[in-house]
GROMACS .gro file of N, CA, C and O in nm:
model
  276
    1GLY      N    1  10.761   8.787  11.416
    1GLY     CA    2  10.761   8.891  11.340
    1GLY      C    3  10.706   8.846  11.192
    1GLY      O    4  10.677   8.732  11.166
    2LEU      N    5  10.684   8.936  11.113
    2LEU     CA    6  10.663   8.934  10.968
    2LEU      C    7  10.765   8.853  10.893
    2LEU      O    8  10.735   8.810  10.793
    3ALA      N    9  10.879   8.859  10.944
    3ALA     CA   10  10.999   8.783  10.856
    3ALA      C   11  10.992   8.633  10.882
    3ALA      O   12  11.065   8.556  10.810
    4GLY      N   13  10.915   8.576  10.965
    4GLY     CA   14  10.907   8.430  10.971
    4GLY      C   15  10.829   8.363  10.876
    4GLY      O   16  10.783   8.422  10.778
    5GLU      N   17  10.832   8.252  10.888
    5GLU     CA   18  10.751   8.162  10.783
    5GLU      C   19  10.597   8.212  10.770
    5GLU      O   20  10.546   8.237  10.863
    6GLY      N   21  10.558   8.226  10.644
    6GLY     CA   22  10.425   8.285  10.640
    6GLY      C   23  10.428   8.434  10.643
    6GLY      O   24  10.313   8.495  10.595
    7GLY      N   25  10.523   8.503  10.682
    7GLY     CA   26  10.508   8.646  10.681
    7GLY      C   27  10.489   8.717  10.556
    7GLY      O   28  10.417   8.805  10.534
    8GLU      N   29  10.555   8.666  10.453
    8GLU     CA   30  10.543   8.708  10.324
    8GLU      C   31  10.392   8.715  10.270
    8GLU      O   32  10.354   8.783  10.213
    9GLY      N   33  10.328   8.593  10.296
    9GLY     CA   34  10.187   8.582  10.251
    9GLY      C   35  10.103   8.686  10.318
    9GLY      O   36  10.016   8.738  10.271
   10ILE      N   37  10.123   8.716  10.453
   10ILE     CA   38  10.042   8.815  10.510
   10ILE      C   39  10.082   8.949  10.456
   10ILE      O   40   9.976   9.023  10.438
   11VAL      N   41  10.199   8.988  10.432
   11VAL     CA   42  10.221   9.114  10.356
   11VAL      C   43  10.157   9.121  10.228
   11VAL      O   44  10.102   9.216  10.188
   12GLU      N   45  10.180   9.012  10.142
   12GLU     CA   46  10.117   9.014  10.007
   12GLU      C   47   9.977   9.013  10.008
   12GLU      O   48   9.901   9.101   9.931
   13ALA      N   49   9.910   8.969  10.116
   13ALA     CA   50   9.751   8.980  10.119
   13ALA      C   51   9.715   9.108  10.154
   13ALA      O   52   9.618   9.160  10.112
   14ALA      N   53   9.801   9.189  10.241
   14ALA     CA   54   9.773   9.308  10.295
   14ALA      C   55   9.773   9.400  10.167
   14ALA      O   56   9.701   9.481  10.146
   15LEU      N   57   9.881   9.375  10.072
   15LEU     CA   58   9.891   9.459   9.952
   15LEU      C   59   9.783   9.431   9.856
   15LEU      O   60   9.759   9.535   9.782
   16LEU      N   61   9.739   9.316   9.848
   16LEU     CA   62   9.620   9.287   9.754
   16LEU      C   63   9.513   9.366   9.812
   16LEU      O   64   9.419   9.416   9.724
   17LEU      N   65   9.465   9.372   9.942
   17LEU     CA   66   9.357   9.447   9.986
   17LEU      C   67   9.381   9.586   9.977
   17LEU      O   68   9.283   9.659   9.940
   18VAL      N   69   9.484   9.643  10.007
   18VAL     CA   70   9.516   9.793  10.005
   18VAL      C   71   9.643   9.814   9.939
   18VAL      O   72   9.745   9.822  10.011
   19PRO      N   73   9.664   9.812   9.795
   19PRO     CA   74   9.807   9.832   9.739
   19PRO      C   75   9.876   9.948   9.777
   19PRO      O   76  10.007   9.959   9.777
   20ALA      N   77   9.819  10.044   9.831
   20ALA     CA   78   9.887  10.169   9.866
   20ALA      C   79   9.917  10.184  10.015
   20ALA      O   80   9.972  10.270  10.060
   21ASP      N   81   9.887  10.069  10.077
   21ASP     CA   82   9.922  10.063  10.234
   21ASP      C   83  10.055  10.085  10.262
   21ASP      O   84  10.142  10.003  10.218
   22VAL      N   85  10.094  10.197  10.321
   22VAL     CA   86  10.241  10.226  10.341
   22VAL      C   87  10.309  10.134  10.427
   22VAL      O   88  10.415  10.073  10.399
   23ASP      N   89  10.250  10.079  10.513
   23ASP     CA   90  10.325   9.978  10.622
   23ASP      C   91  10.340   9.842  10.555
   23ASP      O   92  10.440   9.790  10.576
   24ALA      N   93  10.245   9.796  10.469
   24ALA     CA   94  10.259   9.675  10.401
   24ALA      C   95  10.373   9.686  10.291
   24ALA      O   96  10.455   9.583  10.290
   25ARG      N   97  10.372   9.804  10.243
   25ARG     CA   98  10.488   9.817  10.127
   25ARG      C   99  10.621   9.825  10.195
   25ARG      O  100  10.717   9.760  10.156
   26PHE      N  101  10.630   9.885  10.314
   26PHE     CA  102  10.750   9.906  10.381
   26PHE      C  103  10.791   9.746  10.437
   26PHE      O  104  10.914   9.718  10.431
   27ASN      N  105  10.692   9.674  10.497
   27ASN     CA  106  10.714   9.544  10.534
   27ASN      C  107  10.779   9.452  10.427
   27ASN      O  108  10.860   9.373  10.443
   28GLN      N  109  10.707   9.470  10.310
   28GLN     CA  110  10.758   9.388  10.200
   28GLN      C  111  10.899   9.435  10.160
   28GLN      O  112  10.986   9.335  10.138
   29ALA      N  113  10.942   9.559  10.172
   29ALA     CA  114  11.077   9.600  10.143
   29ALA      C  115  11.184   9.540  10.242
   29ALA      O  116  11.275   9.497  10.219
   30MET      N  117  11.123   9.545  10.380
   30MET     CA  118  11.223   9.484  10.484
   30MET      C  119  11.225   9.335  10.468
   30MET      O  120  11.335   9.289  10.483
   31LEU      N  121  11.121   9.259  10.402
   31LEU     CA  122  11.144   9.110  10.379
   31LEU      C  123  11.253   9.101  10.287
   31LEU      O  124  11.354   9.008  10.292
   32HIS      N  125  11.252   9.163  10.186
   32HIS     CA  126  11.353   9.163  10.073
   32HIS      C  127  11.486   9.184  10.122
   32HIS      O  128  11.570   9.118  10.100
   33ARG      N  129  11.499   9.306  10.217
   33ARG     CA  130  11.638   9.321  10.270
   33ARG      C  131  11.677   9.217  10.334
   33ARG      O  132  11.801   9.183  10.335
   34LYS      N  133  11.601   9.165  10.420
   34LYS     CA  134  11.631   9.037  10.526
   34LYS      C  135  11.683   8.919  10.434
   34LYS      O  136  11.778   8.845  10.482
   35ARG      N  137  11.635   8.902  10.320
   35ARG     CA  138  11.676   8.792  10.230
   35ARG      C  139  11.799   8.833  10.137
   35ARG      O  140  11.833   8.750  10.065
   36GLY      N  141  11.843   8.971  10.159
   36GLY     CA  142  11.964   8.999  10.071
   36GLY      C  143  11.919   9.038   9.942
   36GLY      O  144  11.998   9.065   9.852
   37GLU      N  145  11.790   9.068   9.911
   37GLU     CA  146  11.740   9.114   9.772
   37GLU      C  147  11.724   9.263   9.777
   37GLU      O  148  11.623   9.319   9.785
   38LEU      N  149  11.851   9.320   9.785
   38LEU     CA  150  11.860   9.459   9.798
   38LEU      C  151  11.803   9.538   9.684
   38LEU      O  152  11.732   9.650   9.702
   39GLU      N  153  11.806   9.502   9.560
   39GLU     CA  154  11.759   9.567   9.446
   39GLU      C  155  11.611   9.574   9.455
   39GLU      O  156  11.532   9.666   9.432
   40GLN      N  157  11.549   9.468   9.499
   40GLN     CA  158  11.394   9.454   9.508
   40GLN      C  159  11.340   9.537   9.608
   40GLN      O  160  11.236   9.606   9.593
   41ALA      N  161  11.425   9.550   9.725
   41ALA     CA  162  11.378   9.618   9.835
   41ALA      C  163  11.377   9.780   9.779
   41ALA      O  164  11.292   9.859   9.812
   42SER      N  165  11.487   9.826   9.715
   42SER     CA  166  11.500   9.945   9.662
   42SER      C  167  11.390   9.996   9.569
   42SER      O  168  11.335  10.102   9.583
   43LYS      N  169  11.352   9.893   9.496
   43LYS     CA  170  11.227   9.918   9.390
   43LYS      C  171  11.095   9.959   9.473
   43LYS      O  172  11.007  10.014   9.404
   44ILE      N  173  11.098   9.905   9.584
   44ILE     CA  174  10.973   9.923   9.659
   44ILE      C  175  10.983  10.048   9.749
   44ILE      O  176  10.884  10.125   9.756
   45LEU      N  177  11.103  10.080   9.798
   45LEU     CA  178  11.109  10.197   9.884
   45LEU      C  179  11.104  10.327   9.807
   45LEU      O  180  11.059  10.424   9.840
   46LYS      N  181  11.182  10.330   9.684
   46LYS     CA  182  11.174  10.463   9.593
   46LYS      C  183  11.058  10.520   9.580
   46LYS      O  184  11.025  10.634   9.612
   47PRO      N  185  10.955  10.444   9.499
   47PRO     CA  186  10.818  10.501   9.510
   47PRO      C  187  10.735  10.523   9.626
   47PRO      O  188  10.662  10.621   9.649
   48LEU      N  189  10.769  10.438   9.745
   48LEU     CA  190  10.700  10.476   9.850
   48LEU      C  191  10.748  10.604   9.904
   48LEU      O  192  10.653  10.684   9.955
   49LEU      N  193  10.880  10.636   9.906
   49LEU     CA  194  10.931  10.761   9.950
   49LEU      C  195  10.887  10.876   9.854
   49LEU      O  196  10.877  10.985   9.914
   50GLU      N  197  10.865  10.855   9.736
   50GLU     CA  198  10.807  10.951   9.649
   50GLU      C  199  10.669  10.999   9.703
   50GLU      O  200  10.620  11.117   9.681
   51ASP      N  201  10.584  10.897   9.732
   51ASP     CA  202  10.442  10.918   9.784
   51ASP      C  203  10.452  10.980   9.948
   51ASP      O  204  10.360  11.051   9.974
   52HIS      N  205  10.538  10.936  10.001
   52HIS     CA  206  10.548  10.954  10.167
   52HIS      C  207  10.689  11.011  10.185
   52HIS      O  208  10.775  10.935  10.254
   53PRO      N  209  10.743  11.128  10.145
   53PRO     CA  210  10.890  11.164  10.155
   53PRO      C  211  10.930  11.175  10.312
   53PRO      O  212  11.057  11.170  10.345
   54SER      N  213  10.835  11.174  10.403
   54SER     CA  214  10.898  11.180  10.540
   54SER      C  215  10.875  11.051  10.623
   54SER      O  216  10.883  11.055  10.747
   55HIS      N  217  10.869  10.940  10.549
   55HIS     CA  218  10.848  10.817  10.614
   55HIS      C  219  10.996  10.768  10.664
   55HIS      O  220  11.078  10.726  10.583
   56THR      N  221  11.006  10.799  10.789
   56THR     CA  222  11.156  10.788  10.838
   56THR      C  223  11.207  10.658  10.835
   56THR      O  224  11.332  10.641  10.785
   57LYS      N  225  11.141  10.555  10.870
   57LYS     CA  226  11.181  10.423  10.870
   57LYS      C  227  11.221  10.369  10.709
   57LYS      O  228  11.332  10.316  10.689
   58ALA      N  229  11.137  10.417  10.628
   58ALA     CA  230  11.178  10.390  10.477
   58ALA      C  231  11.301  10.469  10.436
   58ALA      O  232  11.395  10.414  10.368
   59LEU      N  233  11.310  10.594  10.476
   59LEU     CA  234  11.437  10.670  10.456
   59LEU      C  235  11.561  10.596  10.508
   59LEU      O  236  11.680  10.587  10.434
   60LEU      N  237  11.559  10.558  10.634
   60LEU     CA  238  11.674  10.474  10.694
   60LEU      C  239  11.704  10.346  10.629
   60LEU      O  240  11.812  10.313  10.588
   61LEU      N  241  11.597  10.262  10.591
   61LEU     CA  242  11.621  10.141  10.527
   61LEU      C  243  11.669  10.153  10.386
   61LEU      O  244  11.772  10.093  10.361
   62LEU      N  245  11.634  10.249  10.312
   62LEU     CA  246  11.710  10.282  10.183
   62LEU      C  247  11.829  10.332  10.194
   62LEU      O  248  11.919  10.295  10.121
   63ALA      N  249  11.891  10.415  10.301
   63ALA     CA  250  12.011  10.459  10.318
   63ALA      C  251  12.105  10.338  10.355
   63ALA      O  252  12.200  10.324  10.311
   64ARG      N  253  12.047  10.246  10.450
   64ARG     CA  254  12.130  10.123  10.480
   64ARG      C  255  12.148  10.038  10.354
   64ARG      O  256  12.264   9.986  10.340
   65ILE      N  257  12.051  10.028  10.271
   65ILE     CA  258  12.059   9.948  10.143
   65ILE      C  259  12.160  10.002  10.053
   65ILE      O  260  12.242   9.936  10.002
   66ARG      N  261  12.163  10.139  10.043
   66ARG     CA  262  12.266  10.203   9.955
   66ARG      C  263  12.386  10.193  10.004
   66ARG      O  264  12.498  10.174   9.925
   67TYR      N  265  12.411  10.199  10.126
   67TYR     CA  266  12.536  10.169  10.214
   67TYR      C  267  12.585  10.031  10.167
   67TYR      O  268  12.715  10.000  10.150
   68LEU      N  269  12.499   9.928  10.179
   68LEU     CA  270  12.553   9.792  10.155
   68LEU      C  271  12.579   9.753  10.018
   68LEU      O  272  12.645   9.656   9.984
   69GLU      N  273  12.497   9.835   9.925
   69GLU     CA  274  12.543   9.801   9.782
   69GLU      C  275  12.676   9.824   9.732
   69GLU      O  276  12.745   9.917   9.760
   0.00000   0.00000   0.00000
């Protein structure tokens, strides 16, 4: 998956090509959460959800992060 070695580079490359790419933004937030970087993940998810309020996976991930904080 994207969480392995090099996964971060793939996600960052996708964001450089299409900064508004919802899946790339979500994957970046997932990588931060897996590393325990909850604040960074939240900073990505909040604007993503402002742009796409029905993105179920992002809603669930943000809820998990808020529960863990």
